[in-house]
XYZ file of C-alpha atoms in Angstrom:
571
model
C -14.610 23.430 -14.656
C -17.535 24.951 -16.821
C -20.009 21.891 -17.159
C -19.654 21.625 -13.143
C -20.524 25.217 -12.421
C -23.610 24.712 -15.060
C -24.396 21.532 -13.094
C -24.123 23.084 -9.559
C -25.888 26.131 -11.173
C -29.166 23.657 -12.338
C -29.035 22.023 -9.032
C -29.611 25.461 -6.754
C -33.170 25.614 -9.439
C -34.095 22.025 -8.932
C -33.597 22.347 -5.108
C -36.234 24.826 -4.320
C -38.719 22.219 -5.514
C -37.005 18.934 -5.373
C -37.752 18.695 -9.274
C -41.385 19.455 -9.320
C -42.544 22.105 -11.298
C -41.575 25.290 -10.562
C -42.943 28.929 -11.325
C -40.056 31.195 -11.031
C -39.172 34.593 -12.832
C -36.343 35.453 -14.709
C -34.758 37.999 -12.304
C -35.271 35.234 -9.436
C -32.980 32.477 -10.989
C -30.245 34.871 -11.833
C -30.311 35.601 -7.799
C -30.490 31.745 -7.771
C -27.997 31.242 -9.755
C -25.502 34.236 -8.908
C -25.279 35.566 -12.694
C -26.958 38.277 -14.940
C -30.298 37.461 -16.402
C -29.136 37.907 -19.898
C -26.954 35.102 -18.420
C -29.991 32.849 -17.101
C -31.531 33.425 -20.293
C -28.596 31.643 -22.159
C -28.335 28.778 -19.597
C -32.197 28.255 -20.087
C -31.942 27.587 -23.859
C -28.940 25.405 -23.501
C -30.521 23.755 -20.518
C -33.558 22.883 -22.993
C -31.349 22.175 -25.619
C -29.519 19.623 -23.717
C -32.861 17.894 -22.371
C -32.392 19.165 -19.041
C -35.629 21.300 -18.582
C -38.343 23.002 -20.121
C -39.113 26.259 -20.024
C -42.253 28.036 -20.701
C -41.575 32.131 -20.405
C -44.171 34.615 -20.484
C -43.692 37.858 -21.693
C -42.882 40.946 -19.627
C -40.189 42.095 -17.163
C -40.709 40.234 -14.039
C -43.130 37.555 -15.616
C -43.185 34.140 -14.015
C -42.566 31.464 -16.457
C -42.699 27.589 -15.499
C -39.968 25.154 -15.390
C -40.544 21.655 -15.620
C -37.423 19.713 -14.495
C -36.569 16.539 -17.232
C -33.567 15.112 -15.413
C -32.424 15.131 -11.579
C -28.974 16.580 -10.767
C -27.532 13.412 -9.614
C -27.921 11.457 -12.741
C -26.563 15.045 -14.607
C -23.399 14.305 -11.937
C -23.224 10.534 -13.131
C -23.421 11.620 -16.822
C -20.443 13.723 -16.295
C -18.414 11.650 -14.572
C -18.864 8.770 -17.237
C -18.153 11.667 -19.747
C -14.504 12.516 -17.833
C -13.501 9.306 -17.493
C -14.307 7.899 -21.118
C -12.456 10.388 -21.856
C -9.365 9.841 -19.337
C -10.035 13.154 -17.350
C -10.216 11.467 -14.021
C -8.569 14.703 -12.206
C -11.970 16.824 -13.896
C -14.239 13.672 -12.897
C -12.702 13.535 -9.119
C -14.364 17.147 -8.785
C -17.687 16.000 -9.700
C -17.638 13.248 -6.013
C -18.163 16.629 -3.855
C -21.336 14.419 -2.160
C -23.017 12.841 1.197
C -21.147 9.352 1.728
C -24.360 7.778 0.661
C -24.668 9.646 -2.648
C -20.900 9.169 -3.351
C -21.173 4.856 -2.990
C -24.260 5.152 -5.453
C -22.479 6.847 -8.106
C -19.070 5.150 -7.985
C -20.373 2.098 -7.859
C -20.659 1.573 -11.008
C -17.555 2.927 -11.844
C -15.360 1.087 -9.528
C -13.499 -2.679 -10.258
C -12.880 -3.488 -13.861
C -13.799 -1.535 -16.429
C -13.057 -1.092 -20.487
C -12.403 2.045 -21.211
C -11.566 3.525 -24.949
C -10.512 -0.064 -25.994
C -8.553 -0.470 -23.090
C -8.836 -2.079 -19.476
C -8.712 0.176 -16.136
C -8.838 -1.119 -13.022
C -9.849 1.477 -10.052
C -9.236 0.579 -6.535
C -11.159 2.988 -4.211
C -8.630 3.836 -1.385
C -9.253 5.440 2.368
C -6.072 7.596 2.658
C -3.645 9.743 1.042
C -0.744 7.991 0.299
C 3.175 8.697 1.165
C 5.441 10.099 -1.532
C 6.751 6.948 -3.358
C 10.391 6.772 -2.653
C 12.110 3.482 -2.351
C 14.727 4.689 0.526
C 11.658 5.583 2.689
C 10.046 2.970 4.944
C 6.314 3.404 4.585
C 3.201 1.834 4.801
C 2.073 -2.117 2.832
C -0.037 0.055 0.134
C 3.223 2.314 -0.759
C 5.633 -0.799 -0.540
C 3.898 -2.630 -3.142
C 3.692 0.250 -5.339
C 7.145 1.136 -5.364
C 7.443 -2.807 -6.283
C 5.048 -2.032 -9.010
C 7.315 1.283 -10.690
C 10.722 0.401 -9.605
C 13.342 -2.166 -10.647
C 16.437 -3.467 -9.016
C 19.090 -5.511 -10.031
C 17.006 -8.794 -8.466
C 13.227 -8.779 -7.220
C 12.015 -11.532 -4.870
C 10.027 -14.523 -6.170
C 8.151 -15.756 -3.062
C 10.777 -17.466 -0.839
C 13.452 -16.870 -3.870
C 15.456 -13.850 -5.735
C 15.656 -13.778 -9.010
C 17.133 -11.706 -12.044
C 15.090 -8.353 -12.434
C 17.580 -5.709 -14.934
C 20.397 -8.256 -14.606
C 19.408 -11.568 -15.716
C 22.268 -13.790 -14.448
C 24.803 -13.057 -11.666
C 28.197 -15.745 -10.120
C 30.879 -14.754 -8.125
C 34.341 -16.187 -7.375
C 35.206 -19.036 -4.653
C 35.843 -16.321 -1.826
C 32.339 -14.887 -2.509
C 33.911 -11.146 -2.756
C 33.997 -10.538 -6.333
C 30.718 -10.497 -7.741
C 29.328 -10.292 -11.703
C 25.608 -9.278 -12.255
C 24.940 -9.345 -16.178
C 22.175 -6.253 -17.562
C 19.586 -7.548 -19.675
C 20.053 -5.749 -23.111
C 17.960 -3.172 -24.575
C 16.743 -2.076 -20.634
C 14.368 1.230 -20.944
C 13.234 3.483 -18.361
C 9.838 4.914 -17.979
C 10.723 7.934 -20.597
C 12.062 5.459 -23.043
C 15.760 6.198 -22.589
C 17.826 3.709 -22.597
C 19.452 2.316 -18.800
C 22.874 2.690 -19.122
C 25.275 0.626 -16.615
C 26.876 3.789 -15.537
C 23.762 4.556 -14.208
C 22.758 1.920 -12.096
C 26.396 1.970 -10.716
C 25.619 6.138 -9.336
C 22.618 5.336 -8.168
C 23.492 2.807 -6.209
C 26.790 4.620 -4.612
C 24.675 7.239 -4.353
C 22.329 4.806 -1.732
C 25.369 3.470 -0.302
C 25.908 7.132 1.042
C 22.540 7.221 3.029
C 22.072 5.760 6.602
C 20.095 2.852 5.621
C 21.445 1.865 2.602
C 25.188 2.012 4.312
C 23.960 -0.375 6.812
C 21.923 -2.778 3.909
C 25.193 -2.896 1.863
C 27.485 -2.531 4.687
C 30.110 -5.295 2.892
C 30.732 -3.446 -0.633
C 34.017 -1.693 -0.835
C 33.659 -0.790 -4.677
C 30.787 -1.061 -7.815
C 32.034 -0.884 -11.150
C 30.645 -1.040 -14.259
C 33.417 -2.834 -16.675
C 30.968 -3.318 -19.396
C 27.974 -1.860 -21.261
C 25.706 -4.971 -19.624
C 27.775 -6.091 -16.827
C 28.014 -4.473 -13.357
C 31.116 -5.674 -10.564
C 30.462 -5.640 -6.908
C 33.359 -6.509 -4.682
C 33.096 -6.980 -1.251
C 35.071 -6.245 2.126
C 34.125 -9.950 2.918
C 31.619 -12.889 1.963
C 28.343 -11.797 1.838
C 26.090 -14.376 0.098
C 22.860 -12.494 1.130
C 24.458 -10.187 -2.084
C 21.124 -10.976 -4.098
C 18.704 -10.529 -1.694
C 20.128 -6.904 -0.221
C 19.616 -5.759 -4.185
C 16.316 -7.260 -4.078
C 15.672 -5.029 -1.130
C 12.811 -1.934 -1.071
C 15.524 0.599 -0.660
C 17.916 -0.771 -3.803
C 15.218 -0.512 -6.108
C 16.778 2.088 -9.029
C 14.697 5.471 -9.891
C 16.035 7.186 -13.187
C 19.430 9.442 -11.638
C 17.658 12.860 -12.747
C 13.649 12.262 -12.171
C 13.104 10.006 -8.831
C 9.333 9.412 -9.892
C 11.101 7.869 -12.884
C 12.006 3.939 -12.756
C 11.596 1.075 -15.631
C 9.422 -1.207 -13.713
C 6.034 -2.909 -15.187
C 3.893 0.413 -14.179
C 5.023 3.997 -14.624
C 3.712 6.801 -12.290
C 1.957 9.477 -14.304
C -0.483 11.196 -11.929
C -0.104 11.263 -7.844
C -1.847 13.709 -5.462
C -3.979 13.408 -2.527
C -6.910 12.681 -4.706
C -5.847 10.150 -7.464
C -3.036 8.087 -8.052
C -2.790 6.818 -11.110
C -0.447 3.920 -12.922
C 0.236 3.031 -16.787
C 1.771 -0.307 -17.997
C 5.433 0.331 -19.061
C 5.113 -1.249 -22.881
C 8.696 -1.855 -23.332
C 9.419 -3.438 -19.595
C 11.595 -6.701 -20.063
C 9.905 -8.980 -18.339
C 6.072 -10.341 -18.253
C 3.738 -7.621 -20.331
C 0.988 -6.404 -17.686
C -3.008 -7.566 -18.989
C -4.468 -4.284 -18.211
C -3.558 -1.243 -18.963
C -4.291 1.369 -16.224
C -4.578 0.953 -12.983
C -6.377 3.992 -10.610
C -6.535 4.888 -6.885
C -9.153 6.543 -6.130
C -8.738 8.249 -2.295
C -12.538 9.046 -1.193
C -11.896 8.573 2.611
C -15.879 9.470 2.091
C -16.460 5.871 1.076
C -14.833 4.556 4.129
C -17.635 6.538 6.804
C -18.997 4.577 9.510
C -21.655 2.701 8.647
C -21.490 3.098 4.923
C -19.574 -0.074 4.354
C -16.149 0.347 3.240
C -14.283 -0.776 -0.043
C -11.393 -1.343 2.438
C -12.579 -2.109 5.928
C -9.073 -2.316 7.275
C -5.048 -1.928 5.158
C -4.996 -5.634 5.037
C -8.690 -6.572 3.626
C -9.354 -5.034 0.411
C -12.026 -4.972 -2.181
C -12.212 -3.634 -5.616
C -15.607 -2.321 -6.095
C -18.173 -2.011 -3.856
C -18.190 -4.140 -0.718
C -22.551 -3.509 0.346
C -23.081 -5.576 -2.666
C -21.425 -8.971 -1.413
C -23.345 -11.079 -3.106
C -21.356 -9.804 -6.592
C -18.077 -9.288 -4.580
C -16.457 -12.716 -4.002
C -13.514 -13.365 -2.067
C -10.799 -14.145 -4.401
C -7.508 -15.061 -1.922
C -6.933 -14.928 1.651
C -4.352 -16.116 3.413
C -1.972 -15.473 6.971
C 0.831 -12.715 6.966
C 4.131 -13.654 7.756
C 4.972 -10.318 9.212
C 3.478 -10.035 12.744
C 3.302 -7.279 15.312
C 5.503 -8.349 17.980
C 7.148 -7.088 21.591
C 10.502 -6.583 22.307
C 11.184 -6.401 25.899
C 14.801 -4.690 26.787
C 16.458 -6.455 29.213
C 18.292 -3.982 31.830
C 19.253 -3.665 35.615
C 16.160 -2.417 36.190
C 14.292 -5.012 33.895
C 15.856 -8.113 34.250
C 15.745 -11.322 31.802
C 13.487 -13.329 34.348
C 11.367 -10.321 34.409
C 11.130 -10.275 31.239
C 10.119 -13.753 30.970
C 7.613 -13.386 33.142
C 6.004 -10.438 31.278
C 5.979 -12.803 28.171
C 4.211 -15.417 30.302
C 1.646 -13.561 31.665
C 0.903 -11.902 27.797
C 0.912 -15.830 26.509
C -1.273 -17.412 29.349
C -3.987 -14.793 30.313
C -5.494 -14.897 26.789
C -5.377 -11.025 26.289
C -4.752 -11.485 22.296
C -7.587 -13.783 21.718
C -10.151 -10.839 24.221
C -8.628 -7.404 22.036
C -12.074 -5.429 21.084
C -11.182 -6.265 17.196
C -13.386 -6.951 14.317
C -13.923 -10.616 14.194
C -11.434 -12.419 11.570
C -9.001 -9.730 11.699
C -5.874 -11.265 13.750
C -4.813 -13.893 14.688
C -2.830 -14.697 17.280
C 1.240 -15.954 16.518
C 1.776 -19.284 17.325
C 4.979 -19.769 15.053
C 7.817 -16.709 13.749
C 7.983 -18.627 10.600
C 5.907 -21.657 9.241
C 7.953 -24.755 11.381
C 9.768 -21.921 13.983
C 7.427 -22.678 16.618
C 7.011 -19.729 19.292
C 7.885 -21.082 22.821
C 5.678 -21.121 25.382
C 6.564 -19.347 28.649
C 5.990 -21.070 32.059
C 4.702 -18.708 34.648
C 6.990 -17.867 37.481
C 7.138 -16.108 40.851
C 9.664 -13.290 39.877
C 7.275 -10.150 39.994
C 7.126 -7.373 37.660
C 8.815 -3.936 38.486
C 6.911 -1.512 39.858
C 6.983 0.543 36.959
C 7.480 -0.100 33.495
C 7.292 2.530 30.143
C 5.753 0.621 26.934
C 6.681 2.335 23.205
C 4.682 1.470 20.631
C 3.907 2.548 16.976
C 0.786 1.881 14.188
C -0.916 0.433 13.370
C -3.972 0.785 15.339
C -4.421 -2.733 16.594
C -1.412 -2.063 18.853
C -2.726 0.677 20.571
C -6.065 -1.452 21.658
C -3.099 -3.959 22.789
C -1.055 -1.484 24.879
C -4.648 -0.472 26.556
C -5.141 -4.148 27.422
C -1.894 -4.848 29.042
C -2.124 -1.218 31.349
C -4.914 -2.947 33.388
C -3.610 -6.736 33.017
C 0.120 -5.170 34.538
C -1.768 -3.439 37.153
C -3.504 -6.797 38.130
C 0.472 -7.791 38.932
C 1.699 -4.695 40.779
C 3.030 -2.818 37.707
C 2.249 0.406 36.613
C 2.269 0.642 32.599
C 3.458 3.931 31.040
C 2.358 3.874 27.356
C 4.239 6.512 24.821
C 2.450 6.279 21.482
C 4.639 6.971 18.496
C 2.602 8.456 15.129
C 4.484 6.085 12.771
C 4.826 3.036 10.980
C 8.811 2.353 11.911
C 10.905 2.880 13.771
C 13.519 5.101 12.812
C 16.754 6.367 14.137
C 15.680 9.962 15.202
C 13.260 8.207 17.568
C 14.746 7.834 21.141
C 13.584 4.822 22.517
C 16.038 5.218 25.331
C 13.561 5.464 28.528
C 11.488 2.049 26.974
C 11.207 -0.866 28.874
C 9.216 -2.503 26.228
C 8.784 -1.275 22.630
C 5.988 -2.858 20.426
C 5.454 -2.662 16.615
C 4.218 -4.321 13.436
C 7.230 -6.204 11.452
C 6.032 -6.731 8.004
C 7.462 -9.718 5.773
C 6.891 -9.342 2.220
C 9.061 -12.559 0.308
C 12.075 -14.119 0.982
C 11.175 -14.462 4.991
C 14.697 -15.405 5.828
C 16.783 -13.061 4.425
C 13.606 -10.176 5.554
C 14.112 -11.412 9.460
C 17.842 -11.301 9.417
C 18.030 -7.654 7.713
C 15.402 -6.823 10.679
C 17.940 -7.343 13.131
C 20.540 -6.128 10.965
C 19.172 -2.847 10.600
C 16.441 -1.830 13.013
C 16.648 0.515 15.587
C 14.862 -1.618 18.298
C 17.679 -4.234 17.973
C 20.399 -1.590 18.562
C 21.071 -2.128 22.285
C 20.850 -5.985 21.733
C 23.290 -5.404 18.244
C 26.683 -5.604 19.519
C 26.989 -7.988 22.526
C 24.591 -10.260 21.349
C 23.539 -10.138 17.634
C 26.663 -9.338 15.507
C 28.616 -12.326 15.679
C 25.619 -14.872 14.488
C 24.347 -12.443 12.013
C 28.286 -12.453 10.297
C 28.166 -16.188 10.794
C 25.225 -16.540 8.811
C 26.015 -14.308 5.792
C 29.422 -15.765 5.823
C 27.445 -18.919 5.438
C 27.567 -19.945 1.524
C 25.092 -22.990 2.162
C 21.593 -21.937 2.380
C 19.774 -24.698 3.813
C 22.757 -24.054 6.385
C 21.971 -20.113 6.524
C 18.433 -21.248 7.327
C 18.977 -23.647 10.098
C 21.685 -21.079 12.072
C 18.861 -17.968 11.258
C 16.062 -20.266 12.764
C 18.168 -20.641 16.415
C 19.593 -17.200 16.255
C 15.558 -16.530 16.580
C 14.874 -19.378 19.011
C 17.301 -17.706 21.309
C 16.067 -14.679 21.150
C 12.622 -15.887 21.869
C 13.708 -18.069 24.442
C 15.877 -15.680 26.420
C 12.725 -12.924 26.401
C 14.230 -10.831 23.888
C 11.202 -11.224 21.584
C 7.438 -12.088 21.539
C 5.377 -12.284 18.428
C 1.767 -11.461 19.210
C -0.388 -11.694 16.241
C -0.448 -11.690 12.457
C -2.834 -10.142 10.352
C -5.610 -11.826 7.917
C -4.830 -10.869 4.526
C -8.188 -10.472 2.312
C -9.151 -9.412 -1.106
C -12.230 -9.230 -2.570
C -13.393 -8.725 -6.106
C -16.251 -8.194 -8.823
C -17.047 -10.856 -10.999
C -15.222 -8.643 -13.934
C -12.319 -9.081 -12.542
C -9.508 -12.196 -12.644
C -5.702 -13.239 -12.171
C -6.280 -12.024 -8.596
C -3.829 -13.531 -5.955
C -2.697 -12.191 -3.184
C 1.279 -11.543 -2.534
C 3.070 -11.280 0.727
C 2.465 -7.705 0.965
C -1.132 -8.073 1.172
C -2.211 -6.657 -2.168
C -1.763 -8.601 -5.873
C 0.574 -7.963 -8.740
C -1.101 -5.786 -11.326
C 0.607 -7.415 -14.100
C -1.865 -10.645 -13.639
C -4.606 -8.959 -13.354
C -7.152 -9.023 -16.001
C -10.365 -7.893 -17.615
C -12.728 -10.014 -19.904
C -13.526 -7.732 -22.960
C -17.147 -6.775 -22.083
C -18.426 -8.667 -25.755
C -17.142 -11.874 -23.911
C -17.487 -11.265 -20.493
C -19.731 -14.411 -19.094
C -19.871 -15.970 -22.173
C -18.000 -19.088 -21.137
C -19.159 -21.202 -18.527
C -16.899 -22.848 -16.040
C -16.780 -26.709 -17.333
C -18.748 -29.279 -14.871
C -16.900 -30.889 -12.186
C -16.416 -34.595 -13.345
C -18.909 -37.325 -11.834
C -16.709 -39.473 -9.617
């Protein structure tokens, strides 16, 4: 990028003074500056020009003329950057944040939050990783979940505890509960503006049927038809009234058949690399028109040094803007997850039930949660699965521990200061605690968890809670020992189970039972926080941990602060 290079080009000058004045020939800034001195020549009169310098030459070969610096290289770097992104070249402006930490928080600051932007509102989120390729069939990390939320559409979507219509708008099925109707809203449009055809959705979602994980999701369809222009048919091998919330699910959200970074949600994808992602609202989407326009994340991992203060201190506590000026960040919505991190012990002749039990106890009773080296207000330990599923409390016995026991755990971090907790608080008991760390946020099938004794990871719960649990078990790996003499019978019960208040009560002892028997032990959930600038509103955090984009909103800057909040009445 030319103005860079002239910018990187005036800083090598101003450096050998530190802007002062400067007495330097010709011949010596072209060495400077790695370029002719015709070349220097021509910079120096459109340095001037631009009100970057002065320059008073003297005549003769070798002369030393003086510079007198006008502007510091920094504020040339913010002037540039505002440049590039008034003008949407974020990609060009992304190449200007080659800075020291500290340099890099004092220019985006400014930048960062809300901002109008040619007429239109941008909100930029600065971010402290890369993120994962965003493909619904993929399990990947809370950020990446919500986005695909954010570009995809499925036949439903969750609504807190509830499903509801998403590109079909109304859906019934016969007495049996095998032959199912799910009625296309008209006029659907991807991304590209073409329009969704029926046909469509029907391949794509054979076409998920065919992977491992879908196959298991949608285990009960025999056959998807598409008898009309705006109808799709789903019949099933038997009952399934958890029909709604499997198409709700991440991995049946619909990308366009030919372009998967295509979908016809309320944000389409038009720029992701390890730098910038970057989202546009979808004008024609068919449901609730986003408030702002374009929504930017920013990945400077440099923002997130130690010590610097971070714009995200942690996956689950986020802020948009800058975080070291707290008293103009407020917190806008906090709240508990419902996903926890948990451990699963697996019961075996070598690792028996009352073993097992006692593990749990001695986790629940010797207060290791509450003593975890974590930042303050970060967890919290589990004290129910679900709001009203209370977590039984173990009572210690005198069955010892194995001698040995092998511990499998995955990220996030916080579970790998808990495994180093319980090595010492095992070998208190006589039990030697082999810990195999596992560089992922799942598990997945090609994992062998075969030699594991325990295995501990995070099980996030975005909405509908019920349906979420009972798919866990369903479909995870860790359950797959437990799956067949123990698990499938209840978990056909309950989807046979048209009722759901009735569906609720048998998934709430299914999960007693497995809690009281030692099968399971939730250990902490996380505390969700968001933080935001005062240009910023319609914040509220979802179960995911992040906020929907489409409620979101910017006060025009003419307007911004003009109307103050009314007085609270006088009691």
């Amino acid at each position: 990028m030319r103005q860079l290079h002239r910018v990187n080009q005036f800083q090598r000058l101003w450096q050998l003074s530190q802007g002062e004045p400067l007495r330097l020939s010709v011949a010596a800034m072209a060495q400077h500056c790695f370029c002719s001195e015709r070349h220097v020549r021509t910079l120096l009169r459109q340095w001037q020009d631009a009100g970057w310098l002065h320059w008073r030459g003297e005549s003769g070969r070798g002369k030393q003329g003086e510079l007198t610096f006008l502007i510091s290289p920094e504020q040339l770097r913010q002037q540039l950057l505002t440049q590039q992104l008034e003008a949407g070249e974020a990609i060009q402006a992304l190449q200007v944040l080659d800075l020291h930490p500290e340099r890099l928080v004092k220019m985006l600051r400014p930048l960062m939050g809300g901002q109008w932007q040619n007429q239109a509102p941008v909100l930029r989120i600065p971010y402290y990783r890369a993120m994962e390729p965003l493909r619904p069939l993929r399990l990947t990390g809370r950020a990446e979940q919500h986005l695909v939320r954010q570009i995809f559409s499925g036949l439903t979507r969750f609504n807190g505890d509830d499903v509801e219509g998403d590109l079909a708008h109304h859906w019934q099925h016969d007495g049996s509960g095998c032959d199912w109707y799910f009625w296309l809203r008209p006029q659907l449009s991807w991304h590209n503006d073409e329009p969704i055809q029926a046909a469509q959705l029907v391949a794509q979602l054979q076409q998920i049927m065919q992977t491992v994980r879908g196959s298991r999701l949608l285990a009960s369809i025999e056959r998807i038809e598409a008898p009309h222009p705006l109808a799709l048919r789903i019949q099933l091998r038997q009952s399934d009234y958890w029909l709604p919330q499997r198409l709700a699910h991440q991995y049946c959200l619909l990308p366009h058949p030919d372009a998967v970074d295509i979908g016809s949600g309320p944000w389409k994808l038009t720029h992701f690399t390890d730098e910038l992602v970057r989202l546009e609202s979808h004008a024609r989407w068919h449901l609730q028109r986003s408030l702002i326009q374009l929504v930017e994340y920013w990945i400077t991992p440099q923002l997130f040094a130690h010590g610097l203060g971070t714009s995200c201190r942690h996956p689950v506590q986020i802020a948009i803007g800058d975080p070291d000026e707290l008293d103009a960040l407020r917190p806008v919505d906090h709240s508990i997850s419902l996903g926890f991190c948990y451990l699963a012990p697996r019961i075996s002749a070598s690792f028996t039930a009352a073993q097992a039990t006692t593990l749990i106890a001695l986790i629940q009773h010797s207060g290791v949660i509450q003593q975890l080296p974590l930042d303050e207000g970060l967890i919290t330990a589990s004290k129910e699965l679900l709001p009203g599923w209370p977590v039984p409390s173990a009572g210690m016995t005198t069955v010892k521990l194995p001698e040995k026991l092998t511990l499998h755990y995955h990220l996030p971090i916080e579970l790998h200061v808990m495994a180093q907790a319980l090595v010492p608080l095992l070998a208190h008991q006589g039990c030697k605690l082999t810990c195999v760390f596992h560089d992922v946020k799942n598990w997945r099938d090609d994992i062998d968890l075969s030699d594991a004794d325990v295995v501990m990871g995070d099980r996030l719960i975005g909405d509908a809670p019920l349906f979420t649990l009972v798919n866990w078990l369903e479909n995870d790996p860790v359950w797959t020992p437990l799956r067949a003499p123990v698990l499938q019978a209840p978990l056909i019960a309950i989807a046979h189970q048209p009722d759901p208040e009735q569906r609720a009560a048998l998934t709430q002892q299914l999960f007693q039972q497995l809690m009281g028997d030692g099968h399971l032990l939730p250990l902490f959930n996380y505390r969700y926080q968001v933080f935001a600038p005062p240009g910023v509103e319609g914040i509220q955090l979802n179960t995911l941990g992040w906020f929907d984009f489409t409620r979101a909103w910017i006060p025009p800057p003419a307007t911004a602060g003009t109307v103050q909040p009314a007085p609270e009445p006088v009691p």
